[in-house]
Amino acid sequence: MKTTLQNFNILLLILLPALITGGLLIFSGNLSDGLRLGFLSLPGVIFLVLAATQRKFYWYLLSILWWFIFWFDSLLRSSTWILFSSDNEAYFIIEAIANTSYAETWEFFQLHMLTILSVFFGLIALTVGYNIAAFKYLKENSFKQLWNSRFYRICIIFLVVLTLTSYLMKPSRKVHPVVFWTNYHEKIQDFRDRIKQHKNVHHQWDQSAQQNLIIQDPSKLKQTHVLVLSESITSLDLGLCGYSRDTTPELNKRIDQLKVFCNAFSPSPSTINALRVLLTESPAAEYKTYSPESILAYARAAGYKIYWISNQDDIYLSSLFGA
């Protein structure tokens, strides 16, 4: 009984990093990727075993580095599930990252520097602490004792088969940190490349508007139209729309000059997609395609002055609608 419990503790200590790797992602809400990532991290056990048996410094270093990478990767991927209840590869997350300027990135790191450094060095301390404890407890005889047990030998073989399967199957292999972040960078770059195409999109919009524009009443050539697009607010909080407290005193003074749509809904939860659907003919689902026509291009063709005023340093929006 004592030997069985000892074998269980040895196996648990060996598998603990993989359980943390996959368990964190599973706990955050991504069961399938959590299981895959856990099995993909298991080759790190080899470095752990070699370090514990051969007592070579480079095996210690490889073991620490391996588990630090997988733990950091799991923590990073779990963050979007914890903060936004969404997968890292959700389009609105990719577009937000790709659409962030270097100045905004630097400001973010400056603002959260203490938290980021605390997490980073805390993770290093946790990784080093685990490996020191494992190297101190695990000896060469520990692995021999584990392998000599028929039950645990079958468990080890089963885990090896699952690990090999995870590396051979493409859906599982795509979850590996190297493959995942390489593909992720390509998606971000693809989004940025589309920003560079906006000049051609504008040319197509202007050309289409000039060809198709029909002015119904030439006598009313001088008109003023103001289109105000707002985000991140809900009409439920506006006194103008029936909220119990007067939260819109200035708007109330000018109510006779305005047309307010209190129960309007955005066509998309993403700012970029919402504006794209509102100002062009693009369907909400087809986020990678551009409509051949734009209401702004028709307004320009009709002689209206178009101004883009925004409090956001938004590369994508300003290049698509503000140029």
Coordinates of C-alpha atoms in Angstrom, one line a residue:
M1 CA 0.0 0.0 0.0
K2 CA 2.9 2.3 0.9
T3 CA 4.6 1.6 -2.4
T4 CA 1.5 2.2 -4.4
L5 CA 0.9 5.5 -2.8
Q6 CA 4.6 6.4 -3.4
N7 CA 4.3 5.5 -7.0
F8 CA 1.1 7.6 -7.3
N9 CA 2.9 10.6 -5.8
I10 CA 5.9 10.2 -8.2
L11 CA 3.6 10.1 -11.2
L12 CA 1.6 13.0 -10.0
L13 CA 4.7 15.1 -9.4
I14 CA 6.0 14.3 -12.9
L15 CA 2.6 15.1 -14.6
L16 CA 1.9 18.2 -12.4
P17 CA 3.3 20.7 -15.0
A18 CA 1.2 19.2 -17.8
L19 CA -1.9 19.2 -15.6
I20 CA -1.3 22.9 -14.8
T21 CA -0.7 23.7 -18.5
G22 CA -3.9 22.1 -19.7
G23 CA -6.0 22.6 -16.5
L24 CA -5.6 26.4 -16.6
L25 CA -7.0 26.6 -20.2
I26 CA -9.8 24.1 -19.3
F27 CA -10.7 26.0 -16.2
S28 CA -10.9 29.3 -18.3
G29 CA -13.4 27.8 -20.6
N30 CA -11.5 26.0 -23.5
L31 CA -11.8 22.3 -22.8
S32 CA -10.6 20.9 -26.2
D33 CA -7.5 23.1 -26.5
G34 CA -6.7 22.6 -22.8
L35 CA -6.6 18.8 -23.3
R36 CA -4.5 19.1 -26.4
L37 CA -2.1 21.6 -24.9
G38 CA -1.7 19.4 -21.9
F39 CA -0.7 16.4 -24.0
L40 CA 1.5 18.5 -26.2
S41 CA 3.5 19.7 -23.2
L42 CA 4.2 16.1 -21.9
P43 CA 7.6 15.8 -23.8
G44 CA 8.9 18.2 -21.2
V45 CA 8.8 15.2 -18.8
I46 CA 11.7 13.8 -20.7
F47 CA 13.9 16.8 -19.7
L48 CA 12.7 16.4 -16.2
V49 CA 13.6 12.7 -16.0
L50 CA 17.0 13.3 -17.7
A51 CA 17.8 16.2 -15.3
A52 CA 16.8 14.1 -12.2
T53 CA 18.8 11.0 -13.3
Q54 CA 21.9 12.5 -15.0
R55 CA 22.2 15.7 -12.9
K56 CA 23.4 17.7 -15.9
F57 CA 22.9 21.5 -15.8
Y58 CA 21.6 21.8 -19.4
W59 CA 18.8 19.3 -18.7
Y60 CA 17.8 21.4 -15.7
L61 CA 17.8 24.5 -17.9
L62 CA 15.8 22.8 -20.7
S63 CA 13.3 21.5 -18.2
I64 CA 12.8 25.0 -16.6
L65 CA 12.6 26.7 -20.1
W66 CA 10.1 24.1 -21.5
W67 CA 7.6 24.4 -18.7
F68 CA 8.0 28.2 -18.4
I69 CA 7.1 28.5 -22.1
F70 CA 4.0 26.2 -21.8
W71 CA 2.8 27.8 -18.6
F72 CA 3.2 31.3 -20.0
D73 CA 1.5 30.2 -23.2
S74 CA -1.4 28.7 -21.3
L75 CA -1.7 31.8 -19.1
L76 CA -1.7 34.1 -22.1
R77 CA -4.4 32.1 -23.9
S78 CA -6.5 31.8 -20.8
S79 CA -6.5 35.6 -20.3
T80 CA -9.0 36.3 -23.2
W81 CA -11.4 33.7 -21.8
I82 CA -11.1 35.2 -18.3
L83 CA -11.4 38.8 -19.5
F84 CA -13.7 38.6 -22.5
S85 CA -15.1 35.0 -22.4
S86 CA -13.8 34.6 -25.9
D87 CA -11.2 32.6 -27.8
N88 CA -7.9 34.2 -28.6
E89 CA -8.6 33.8 -32.3
A90 CA -11.9 35.7 -32.2
Y91 CA -11.9 38.2 -35.0
F92 CA -12.5 41.2 -32.8
I93 CA -9.5 40.3 -30.7
I94 CA -7.2 39.9 -33.7
E95 CA -8.4 43.2 -35.2
A96 CA -7.9 45.0 -31.9
I97 CA -4.3 43.7 -31.7
A98 CA -3.5 44.4 -35.3
N99 CA -5.1 47.9 -35.1
T100 CA -3.1 48.9 -32.1
S101 CA -0.2 51.4 -32.7
Y102 CA 3.2 51.1 -31.2
A103 CA 2.5 54.2 -29.1
E104 CA -0.6 52.6 -27.6
T105 CA 1.3 49.3 -26.9
W106 CA 4.0 51.2 -25.1
E107 CA 1.4 53.1 -23.1
F108 CA -0.3 49.9 -22.1
F109 CA 3.0 48.3 -20.9
Q110 CA 3.8 51.5 -19.0
L111 CA 0.4 51.5 -17.3
H112 CA 0.4 47.9 -16.4
M113 CA 4.2 47.4 -15.9
L114 CA 4.0 46.4 -12.3
T115 CA 1.3 43.8 -12.9
I116 CA 3.1 42.4 -16.0
L117 CA 6.5 42.2 -14.2
S118 CA 4.8 40.6 -11.2
V119 CA 3.2 37.9 -13.3
F120 CA 6.4 37.3 -15.3
F121 CA 8.7 37.0 -12.4
G122 CA 6.1 35.1 -10.4
L123 CA 5.9 32.5 -13.2
I124 CA 9.6 32.2 -13.3
A125 CA 9.8 31.7 -9.6
L126 CA 7.0 29.1 -9.8
T127 CA 8.7 27.2 -12.6
V128 CA 12.1 27.2 -10.9
G129 CA 10.6 26.3 -7.5
Y130 CA 8.7 23.3 -9.0
N131 CA 11.8 22.0 -10.8
I132 CA 14.0 22.4 -7.6
A133 CA 11.4 20.5 -5.6
A134 CA 11.1 17.8 -8.3
F135 CA 14.9 17.4 -8.7
K136 CA 15.2 17.1 -4.9
Y137 CA 12.5 14.5 -4.5
L138 CA 12.9 12.4 -7.7
K139 CA 15.9 10.0 -7.9
E140 CA 16.8 7.4 -10.5
N141 CA 15.3 4.7 -8.4
S142 CA 12.0 6.6 -8.3
F143 CA 11.6 6.1 -12.1
K144 CA 12.7 2.5 -12.0
Q145 CA 10.2 1.8 -9.2
L146 CA 7.4 3.4 -11.2
W147 CA 8.3 1.5 -14.4
N148 CA 8.5 -1.8 -12.5
S149 CA 4.8 -1.4 -11.5
R150 CA 2.6 -3.0 -14.2
F151 CA -0.3 -0.6 -13.6
Y152 CA 1.9 2.5 -13.8
R153 CA 3.8 1.2 -16.8
I154 CA 0.6 0.8 -18.7
C155 CA -0.4 4.4 -17.6
I156 CA 2.9 5.7 -18.9
I157 CA 2.6 3.8 -22.3
F158 CA -1.0 5.1 -22.6
L159 CA 0.2 8.7 -22.0
V160 CA 3.0 8.3 -24.6
V161 CA 0.5 7.1 -27.2
L162 CA -1.8 10.0 -26.5
T163 CA 1.2 12.5 -26.7
L164 CA 2.3 11.0 -30.1
T165 CA -1.2 11.1 -31.4
S166 CA -1.5 14.8 -30.4
Y167 CA 1.7 15.6 -32.4
L168 CA 0.6 13.6 -35.4
M169 CA -2.9 15.0 -35.7
K170 CA -3.0 18.4 -37.3
P171 CA -5.9 19.9 -35.2
S172 CA -4.0 19.1 -32.1
R173 CA -0.6 20.1 -33.5
K174 CA -2.0 23.5 -34.3
V175 CA -2.4 24.2 -30.6
H176 CA 1.3 23.8 -29.9
P177 CA 2.7 27.2 -28.9
V178 CA 5.2 27.5 -31.8
V179 CA 2.6 26.6 -34.4
F180 CA -0.2 28.6 -32.7
W181 CA 1.6 31.9 -32.3
T182 CA 3.2 31.6 -35.8
N183 CA -0.3 31.3 -37.3
Y184 CA -1.6 34.0 -35.0
H185 CA 1.1 36.4 -36.2
E186 CA 0.1 35.6 -39.8
K187 CA -3.6 36.4 -39.1
I188 CA -2.5 39.8 -37.6
Q189 CA -0.3 40.5 -40.5
D190 CA -3.1 39.6 -42.9
F191 CA -5.3 42.2 -41.2
R192 CA -2.6 44.8 -41.5
D193 CA -2.1 44.0 -45.1
R194 CA -5.8 44.7 -45.8
I195 CA -5.3 48.2 -44.3
K196 CA -2.7 48.8 -47.0
Q197 CA -5.4 48.0 -49.6
H198 CA -7.8 50.7 -48.4
K199 CA -6.5 53.2 -51.0
N200 CA -7.7 50.9 -53.7
V201 CA -11.0 50.4 -51.9
H202 CA -11.5 54.2 -51.8
H203 CA -10.8 54.5 -55.5
Q204 CA -13.4 51.8 -56.3
W205 CA -16.0 53.5 -54.0
D206 CA -15.4 56.9 -55.7
Q207 CA -15.5 55.4 -59.2
S208 CA -18.8 53.6 -58.4
A209 CA -20.4 56.7 -56.9
Q210 CA -19.5 58.9 -59.9
Q211 CA -20.9 56.4 -62.3
N212 CA -24.1 55.6 -60.4
L213 CA -25.0 58.8 -58.6
I214 CA -28.4 60.3 -59.7
I215 CA -29.4 63.7 -58.2
Q216 CA -33.2 63.7 -58.1
D217 CA -33.8 67.5 -57.5
P218 CA -31.0 69.8 -58.9
S219 CA -32.7 72.8 -57.3
K220 CA -31.7 71.5 -53.8
L221 CA -28.0 71.4 -54.4
K222 CA -27.1 73.2 -51.2
Q223 CA -27.9 71.0 -48.2
T224 CA -26.3 70.2 -44.9
H225 CA -26.4 66.7 -43.5
V226 CA -24.7 65.7 -40.3
L227 CA -24.2 62.0 -39.6
V228 CA -23.1 61.3 -36.1
L229 CA -22.0 57.8 -35.2
S230 CA -21.4 56.9 -31.6
E231 CA -20.3 53.8 -29.8
S232 CA -19.9 52.4 -26.3
I233 CA -23.1 53.9 -25.0
T234 CA -26.6 52.5 -24.6
S235 CA -29.8 54.5 -24.9
L236 CA -31.1 52.9 -21.7
D237 CA -28.8 55.2 -19.8
L238 CA -29.9 58.4 -21.6
G239 CA -32.3 60.8 -20.0
L240 CA -33.3 61.7 -23.6
C241 CA -34.6 58.2 -24.0
G242 CA -36.5 57.9 -20.7
Y243 CA -33.8 57.3 -18.1
S244 CA -35.0 58.4 -14.7
R245 CA -32.1 60.8 -14.2
D246 CA -31.4 63.6 -16.6
T247 CA -28.1 62.4 -18.0
T248 CA -28.3 64.4 -21.3
P249 CA -29.1 68.0 -20.3
E250 CA -27.2 69.5 -23.3
L251 CA -28.9 67.2 -25.8
N252 CA -32.3 68.1 -24.3
K253 CA -31.7 71.7 -25.1
R254 CA -31.2 70.9 -28.8
I255 CA -33.8 68.2 -29.1
D256 CA -35.6 70.2 -31.8
Q257 CA -32.5 70.0 -34.0
L258 CA -31.9 66.3 -33.6
K259 CA -33.4 63.0 -34.5
V260 CA -32.6 60.5 -31.8
F261 CA -33.1 56.7 -32.4
C262 CA -33.4 55.4 -28.8
N263 CA -34.0 51.7 -29.7
A264 CA -31.4 51.4 -32.4
F265 CA -29.1 48.3 -32.4
S266 CA -25.5 48.0 -33.7
P267 CA -25.2 45.5 -36.6
S268 CA -22.1 44.1 -35.0
P269 CA -20.5 44.1 -31.6
S270 CA -17.2 45.1 -33.2
T271 CA -16.7 48.9 -33.9
I272 CA -15.0 48.2 -37.2
N273 CA -17.6 45.7 -38.4
A274 CA -20.5 48.0 -37.2
L275 CA -19.2 50.9 -39.2
R276 CA -18.4 48.8 -42.2
V277 CA -22.0 47.5 -42.3
L278 CA -23.5 50.9 -41.6
L279 CA -21.5 52.8 -44.2
T280 CA -21.2 50.2 -47.0
E281 CA -23.2 47.3 -48.4
S282 CA -20.9 44.7 -46.8
P283 CA -22.7 41.8 -45.0
A284 CA -21.8 41.6 -41.3
A285 CA -20.7 38.0 -41.6
E286 CA -18.3 38.6 -44.6
Y287 CA -15.8 40.7 -42.6
K288 CA -12.9 40.2 -45.2
T289 CA -14.8 41.5 -48.2
Y290 CA -15.4 45.1 -49.2
S291 CA -18.6 46.4 -50.7
P292 CA -18.1 48.1 -54.1
E293 CA -20.2 51.1 -52.8
S294 CA -20.0 53.4 -49.8
I295 CA -22.4 56.1 -48.6
L296 CA -19.4 58.4 -47.9
A297 CA -18.3 58.1 -51.5
Y298 CA -21.8 59.0 -52.8
A299 CA -21.8 62.0 -50.4
R300 CA -18.4 63.2 -51.8
A301 CA -19.6 62.7 -55.4
A302 CA -22.7 64.8 -54.6
G303 CA -20.5 67.6 -53.4
Y304 CA -20.7 67.2 -49.6
K305 CA -17.7 67.8 -47.4
I306 CA -16.7 64.7 -45.4
Y307 CA -14.9 65.0 -42.1
W308 CA -13.7 62.1 -39.9
I309 CA -13.5 63.1 -36.3
S310 CA -12.6 60.5 -33.7
N311 CA -11.0 60.3 -30.3
Q312 CA -9.4 57.0 -31.1
D313 CA -6.0 56.5 -32.7
D314 CA -7.5 53.9 -34.9
I315 CA -5.4 53.0 -38.0
Y316 CA -8.0 50.7 -39.6
L317 CA -11.0 53.0 -39.2
S318 CA -9.2 56.2 -40.2
S319 CA -7.7 54.6 -43.3
L320 CA -11.0 53.1 -44.4
F321 CA -13.4 55.8 -43.6
G322 CA -11.4 58.9 -42.8
A323 CA -9.1 59.1 -45.8

